[in-house]
mmCIF file of C-alpha atoms in Angstrom:
data_model
loop_
_atom_site.group_PDB
_atom_site.id
_atom_site.type_symbol
_atom_site.label_atom_id
_atom_site.label_comp_id
_atom_site.label_asym_id
_atom_site.label_seq_id
_atom_site.Cartn_x
_atom_site.Cartn_y
_atom_site.Cartn_z
ATOM 1 C CA ARG A 27 138.995 69.986 131.037
ATOM 2 C CA ARG A 28 141.017 70.834 133.621
ATOM 3 C CA PRO A 29 140.492 73.709 135.981
ATOM 4 C CA ILE A 30 141.904 77.047 136.178
ATOM 5 C CA SER A 31 143.058 78.140 139.149
ATOM 6 C CA ARG A 32 141.676 81.808 140.091
ATOM 7 C CA SER A 33 145.403 83.355 139.637
ATOM 8 C CA GLY A 34 144.337 81.207 136.003
ATOM 9 C CA GLU A 35 141.748 83.365 134.935
ATOM 10 C CA LEU A 36 142.576 86.544 135.555
ATOM 11 C CA HIS A 37 145.946 85.540 133.181
ATOM 12 C CA GLN A 38 144.101 84.362 130.421
ATOM 13 C CA ARG A 39 141.927 87.137 130.622
ATOM 14 C CA SER A 40 144.529 89.216 131.169
ATOM 15 C CA GLN A 41 145.700 87.971 127.352
ATOM 16 C CA CYS A 42 143.256 88.286 125.930
ATOM 17 C CA ASN A 43 142.429 91.978 126.766
ATOM 18 C CA GLU A 44 145.881 92.525 125.371
ATOM 19 C CA THR A 45 144.827 90.417 122.300
ATOM 20 C CA PHE A 46 141.788 92.679 122.054
ATOM 21 C CA GLN A 47 143.743 96.221 122.613
ATOM 22 C CA ILE A 48 146.456 94.183 119.530
ATOM 23 C CA GLN A 49 144.177 94.066 117.618
ATOM 24 C CA GLU A 50 142.068 97.113 117.885
ATOM 25 C CA SER A 51 145.261 99.438 117.837
ATOM 26 C CA SER A 52 145.703 97.059 114.432
ATOM 27 C CA ALA A 53 142.079 97.813 112.910
ATOM 28 C CA PHE A 54 142.657 101.685 113.848
ATOM 29 C CA ALA A 55 146.179 101.838 112.176
ATOM 30 C CA ASN A 56 144.943 99.977 109.070
ATOM 31 C CA ALA A 57 141.248 102.375 108.040
ATOM 32 C CA ALA A 58 144.174 105.497 109.967
ATOM 33 C CA GLY A 59 146.251 104.235 106.416
ATOM 34 C CA GLU A 60 143.415 103.429 104.520
ATOM 35 C CA ARG A 61 142.348 106.817 105.418
ATOM 36 C CA SER A 62 145.930 108.819 104.055
ATOM 37 C CA ASN A 63 145.102 106.265 100.923
ATOM 38 C CA PRO A 64 146.074 108.574 97.988
ATOM 39 C CA THR A 65 142.545 107.333 96.186
ATOM 40 C CA HIS A 66 140.976 107.232 99.416
ATOM 41 C CA GLN A 67 141.133 110.658 99.413
ATOM 42 C CA LYS A 68 140.159 111.761 95.614
ATOM 43 C CA ARG A 69 136.900 109.587 96.408
ATOM 44 C CA TYR A 70 135.869 111.206 99.193
ATOM 45 C CA LYS A 71 138.009 115.018 98.748
ATOM 46 C CA LYS A 72 135.856 117.760 99.662
ATOM 47 C CA ARG A 73 132.865 118.281 97.435
ATOM 48 C CA ARG A 74 133.077 121.356 95.183
ATOM 49 C CA SER A 75 131.533 124.223 96.634
ATOM 50 C CA ASP A 76 127.312 124.927 96.110
ATOM 51 C CA GLN A 77 127.881 127.627 93.865
ATOM 52 C CA ASN A 78 129.184 125.190 91.667
ATOM 53 C CA MET A 79 126.691 123.252 91.892
ATOM 54 C CA GLN A 80 124.443 125.405 90.996
ATOM 55 C CA ASP A 81 126.486 126.562 87.743
ATOM 56 C CA ARG A 82 126.126 123.293 86.268
ATOM 57 C CA ALA A 83 121.919 122.762 87.599
ATOM 58 C CA VAL A 84 121.657 126.312 85.803
ATOM 59 C CA LYS A 85 123.543 125.139 82.679
ATOM 60 C CA GLU A 86 121.991 121.961 81.924
ATOM 61 C CA GLY A 87 118.192 123.840 82.341
ATOM 62 C CA PHE A 88 117.514 123.787 86.353
ATOM 63 C CA GLN A 89 116.879 125.515 88.797
ATOM 64 C CA PRO A 90 119.206 126.024 92.246
ATOM 65 C CA LEU A 91 117.436 123.343 94.956
ATOM 66 C CA LYS A 92 116.638 126.621 96.712
ATOM 67 C CA LYS A 93 114.349 127.160 94.251
ATOM 68 C CA ALA A 94 113.238 123.966 93.122
ATOM 69 C CA SER A 95 109.793 124.406 94.340
ATOM 70 C CA THR A 96 109.423 126.881 91.382
ATOM 71 C CA MET A 97 110.857 124.555 88.831
ATOM 72 C CA PRO A 98 108.757 124.074 85.581
ATOM 73 C CA THR A 99 106.732 120.588 85.560
ATOM 74 C CA SER A 100 108.107 119.209 82.212
ATOM 75 C CA PRO A 101 111.509 117.847 82.753
ATOM 76 C CA ARG A 102 114.423 118.993 81.249
ATOM 77 C CA ALA A 103 116.836 116.718 81.008
ATOM 78 C CA PRO A 104 121.554 117.192 80.393
ATOM 79 C CA PRO A 105 121.668 118.750 76.833
ATOM 80 C CA ALA A 106 124.150 115.962 76.085
ATOM 81 C CA PRO A 107 125.606 112.996 78.063
ATOM 82 C CA PRO A 108 128.789 111.578 78.673
ATOM 83 C CA SER A 109 130.260 108.863 75.560
ATOM 84 C CA VAL A 110 130.878 105.448 77.487
ATOM 85 C CA ASP A 111 133.966 105.856 76.863
ATOM 86 C CA GLU A 112 134.609 108.832 79.106
ATOM 87 C CA LEU A 113 132.888 106.923 81.938
ATOM 88 C CA ARG A 114 134.148 103.478 81.038
ATOM 89 C CA ILE A 115 135.615 102.504 84.111
ATOM 90 C CA GLY A 116 137.215 98.846 82.851
ATOM 91 C CA ASP A 117 136.905 95.602 84.056
ATOM 92 C CA LEU A 118 133.254 95.122 86.186
ATOM 93 C CA ALA A 119 135.171 92.042 87.851
ATOM 94 C CA ASP A 120 137.993 94.077 88.874
ATOM 95 C CA LEU A 121 135.753 96.723 90.034
ATOM 96 C CA ARG A 122 137.667 97.196 93.628
ATOM 97 C CA ALA A 123 141.087 97.655 91.393
ATOM 98 C CA GLN A 124 139.452 100.771 89.346
ATOM 99 C CA ASP A 125 140.413 104.348 90.113
ATOM 100 C CA LEU A 126 136.170 105.729 90.226
ATOM 101 C CA SER A 127 136.838 109.446 90.862
ATOM 102 C CA LYS A 128 135.101 110.501 87.480
ATOM 103 C CA LEU A 129 132.542 108.872 89.036
ATOM 104 C CA TYR A 130 132.188 110.368 92.095
ATOM 105 C CA THR A 131 132.730 113.288 90.184
ATOM 106 C CA PHE A 132 130.184 113.533 87.731
ATOM 107 C CA ALA A 133 127.586 112.480 90.269
ATOM 108 C CA GLU A 134 128.913 115.305 92.723
ATOM 109 C CA ASP A 135 128.951 117.553 89.955
ATOM 110 C CA ARG A 136 125.046 117.295 89.941
ATOM 111 C CA GLU A 137 123.886 116.726 93.086
ATOM 112 C CA GLU A 138 121.087 119.399 93.029
ATOM 113 C CA ILE A 139 119.564 118.088 89.621
ATOM 114 C CA TYR A 140 118.958 114.817 91.550
ATOM 115 C CA ILE A 141 117.887 115.599 94.392
ATOM 116 C CA SER A 142 115.419 118.348 92.524
ATOM 117 C CA ARG A 143 114.455 115.256 90.491
ATOM 118 C CA LEU A 144 113.725 113.908 93.834
ATOM 119 C CA ARG A 145 111.691 116.629 94.823
ATOM 120 C CA GLU A 146 109.885 117.061 91.904
ATOM 121 C CA ALA A 147 109.458 113.312 92.133
ATOM 122 C CA VAL A 148 108.590 113.204 95.784
ATOM 123 C CA ALA A 149 105.794 115.766 95.590
ATOM 124 C CA ILE A 150 103.455 113.216 93.146
ATOM 125 C CA LYS A 151 100.667 111.700 95.857
ATOM 126 C CA GLY A 152 100.813 108.343 94.188
ATOM 127 C CA VAL A 153 99.489 106.596 96.642
ATOM 128 C CA SER A 154 98.282 103.097 95.520
ATOM 129 C CA ALA A 155 96.176 102.737 98.633
ATOM 130 C CA TRP A 156 93.732 105.537 97.891
ATOM 131 C CA VAL A 157 91.872 105.036 94.800
ATOM 132 C CA GLU A 158 90.561 108.245 93.971
ATOM 133 C CA ASN A 159 95.459 109.150 94.164
ATOM 134 C CA ARG A 160 95.675 106.458 91.869
ATOM 135 C CA PRO A 161 95.600 108.840 88.546
ATOM 136 C CA LYS A 162 98.669 110.014 90.425
ATOM 137 C CA ILE A 163 100.414 107.234 90.160
ATOM 138 C CA VAL A 164 99.742 107.264 86.097
ATOM 139 C CA GLU A 165 101.439 110.630 86.011
ATOM 140 C CA MET A 166 104.569 109.779 88.387
ATOM 141 C CA LEU A 167 104.719 107.212 85.156
ATOM 142 C CA GLU A 168 104.106 109.679 82.650
ATOM 143 C CA TRP A 169 107.067 111.762 84.384
ATOM 144 C CA ALA A 170 109.412 109.145 84.578
ATOM 145 C CA LYS A 171 109.385 108.329 80.424
ATOM 146 C CA ALA A 172 109.274 111.718 79.557
ATOM 147 C CA TRP A 173 112.957 111.800 81.314
ATOM 148 C CA ALA A 174 113.918 108.188 79.957
ATOM 149 C CA GLU A 175 112.770 108.957 76.584
ATOM 150 C CA ARG A 176 115.176 112.633 77.147
ATOM 151 C CA LEU A 177 117.993 110.818 78.772
ATOM 152 C CA GLY A 178 118.184 108.491 75.409
ATOM 153 C CA ALA A 179 116.079 105.265 76.109
ATOM 154 C CA ALA A 180 116.139 103.462 73.231
ATOM 155 C CA GLU A 181 112.379 102.277 74.409
ATOM 156 C CA ALA A 182 110.143 104.000 77.564
ATOM 157 C CA ARG A 183 106.605 102.314 76.923
ATOM 158 C CA PHE A 184 102.833 101.823 78.926
ATOM 159 C CA VAL A 185 102.475 98.274 79.134
ATOM 160 C CA GLU A 186 98.832 96.861 80.619
ATOM 161 C CA ASN A 187 98.601 95.835 83.769
ATOM 162 C CA PRO A 188 98.093 92.220 83.902
ATOM 163 C CA LYS A 189 95.589 92.553 86.864
ATOM 164 C CA LYS A 190 94.103 95.493 85.254
ATOM 165 C CA GLY A 191 90.884 92.986 84.701
ATOM 166 C CA GLU A 192 90.289 92.522 88.069
ATOM 167 C CA ASP A 193 90.617 96.657 88.980
ATOM 168 C CA ALA A 194 89.651 99.160 86.299
ATOM 169 C CA THR A 195 91.233 101.051 88.583
ATOM 170 C CA LEU A 196 95.161 99.674 88.602
ATOM 171 C CA PRO A 197 98.028 101.893 86.510
ATOM 172 C CA PRO A 198 99.240 100.155 83.662
ATOM 173 C CA LEU A 199 103.319 99.025 83.794
ATOM 174 C CA LEU A 200 106.303 101.404 82.432
ATOM 175 C CA LEU A 201 109.509 99.166 80.302
ATOM 176 C CA ILE A 202 112.122 101.378 79.792
ATOM 177 C CA THR A 203 115.101 100.026 77.387
ATOM 178 C CA PHE A 204 118.651 101.445 77.688
ATOM 179 C CA ALA A 205 120.863 100.104 75.181
ATOM 180 C CA ALA A 206 124.783 99.682 75.788
ATOM 181 C CA GLU A 207 127.188 100.608 72.916
ATOM 182 C CA THR A 208 128.928 97.732 73.213
ATOM 183 C CA ASN A 209 131.535 95.926 70.530
ATOM 184 C CA LEU A 210 130.551 92.101 72.004
ATOM 185 C CA PRO A 211 128.888 89.523 69.503
ATOM 186 C CA HIS A 212 125.171 89.355 70.338
ATOM 187 C CA ASP A 213 125.478 86.126 72.032
ATOM 188 C CA LYS A 214 128.238 87.653 74.484
ATOM 189 C CA VAL A 215 125.891 90.600 75.353
ATOM 190 C CA ARG A 216 124.194 90.836 79.198
ATOM 191 C CA THR A 217 121.013 92.298 79.716
ATOM 192 C CA VAL A 218 120.294 94.476 83.408
ATOM 193 C CA CYS A 219 117.423 94.649 84.499
ATOM 194 C CA ALA A 220 116.339 96.738 87.446
ATOM 195 C CA TYR A 221 112.692 95.931 88.774
ATOM 196 C CA GLY A 222 111.048 99.088 91.170
ATOM 197 C CA HIS A 223 107.805 100.793 91.885
ATOM 198 C CA LEU A 224 106.869 104.400 91.640
ATOM 199 C CA ASP A 225 104.103 103.893 93.806
ATOM 200 C CA VAL A 226 103.837 104.724 97.194
ATOM 201 C CA GLN A 227 102.340 103.565 100.990
ATOM 202 C CA PRO A 228 99.730 106.985 102.605
ATOM 203 C CA ALA A 229 101.152 109.165 104.875
ATOM 204 C CA LYS A 230 99.977 112.024 106.186
ATOM 205 C CA LYS A 231 101.694 114.603 108.525
ATOM 206 C CA ASP A 232 99.073 113.457 112.166
ATOM 207 C CA ASP A 233 101.017 109.945 111.190
ATOM 208 C CA GLY A 234 103.993 111.048 113.256
ATOM 209 C CA TRP A 235 106.098 113.156 110.872
ATOM 210 C CA ASP A 236 107.591 115.747 112.009
ATOM 211 C CA THR A 237 108.138 116.967 108.157
ATOM 212 C CA GLU A 238 105.014 117.132 105.008
ATOM 213 C CA PRO A 239 105.178 113.845 104.282
ATOM 214 C CA PHE A 240 105.415 115.099 100.133
ATOM 215 C CA GLU A 241 106.890 117.668 100.566
ATOM 216 C CA LEU A 242 111.438 116.120 100.047
ATOM 217 C CA THR A 243 112.940 118.387 102.891
ATOM 218 C CA GLU A 244 116.383 118.574 104.287
ATOM 219 C CA THR A 245 117.566 117.595 107.958
ATOM 220 C CA LYS A 246 119.750 119.002 110.381
ATOM 221 C CA ASP A 247 121.738 115.618 110.367
ATOM 222 C CA GLY A 248 121.390 116.305 105.655
ATOM 223 C CA ARG A 249 119.114 113.330 105.325
ATOM 224 C CA LEU A 250 116.714 114.332 102.718
ATOM 225 C CA VAL A 251 113.309 112.984 103.949
ATOM 226 C CA GLY A 252 109.885 112.438 102.394
ATOM 227 C CA ARG A 253 107.431 109.710 101.254
ATOM 228 C CA GLY A 254 108.903 107.867 98.525
ATOM 229 C CA ALA A 255 112.840 109.164 99.193
ATOM 230 C CA SER A 256 114.330 105.582 100.136
ATOM 231 C CA ASP A 257 110.833 103.454 99.366
ATOM 232 C CA ASP A 258 111.121 103.179 96.059
ATOM 233 C CA LYS A 259 111.374 106.478 94.407
ATOM 234 C CA GLY A 260 114.881 107.596 95.600
ATOM 235 C CA PRO A 261 116.434 104.327 94.459
ATOM 236 C CA ALA A 262 114.532 104.338 90.543
ATOM 237 C CA LEU A 263 115.331 107.620 89.989
ATOM 238 C CA SER A 264 119.458 106.550 91.120
ATOM 239 C CA TRP A 265 119.210 103.650 87.817
ATOM 240 C CA LEU A 266 117.996 106.803 85.314
#
């Protein structure tokens, strides 16, 4: 390679900096343009007021979040889930081109309900490593099964754990099936399988938790903290 003089090196660096600044400015401009896009504004529009969400929660059989600790243990589902046509978003292959505002609104309107469900689930201490707590795993499974049935599952049943012969304390498996409305021929229908677990790992406050592990707590920065909130009760409940 031809050696570059000190002045040439500085000139080359200057050119690189100019290029980076131009690209950086372009990226900021694109981001600003995206924020001003009407579709983007719809997606991230201001959430409905807390009162609106609480009214919807009460209407569908739930208490507001601040009273979630006094909610009855038996789950109650919304009286009538929306039809497939109401939530239809078009060809999934072209998902990015779809207006998902109906889906976002649907979820935002039920935020209190979803958080209340998660609060109930986190409170069930189904720690698989604590053998004496394994009946709580069955309680958690029964809780999820009851929700699935109330939400219109085509099937919700327990399946014996294949490892139960080795350990009689192991809980069963829970199989839930939801049938989709479709006019497609049978050989064109596809099945989506979602797998997760509803048991959790041990957790005690003196392990280093800032809050009680089995009490869903909202932090100052808006995070929901509790054992199983992200692994894996939260994700599993999101499918329901």
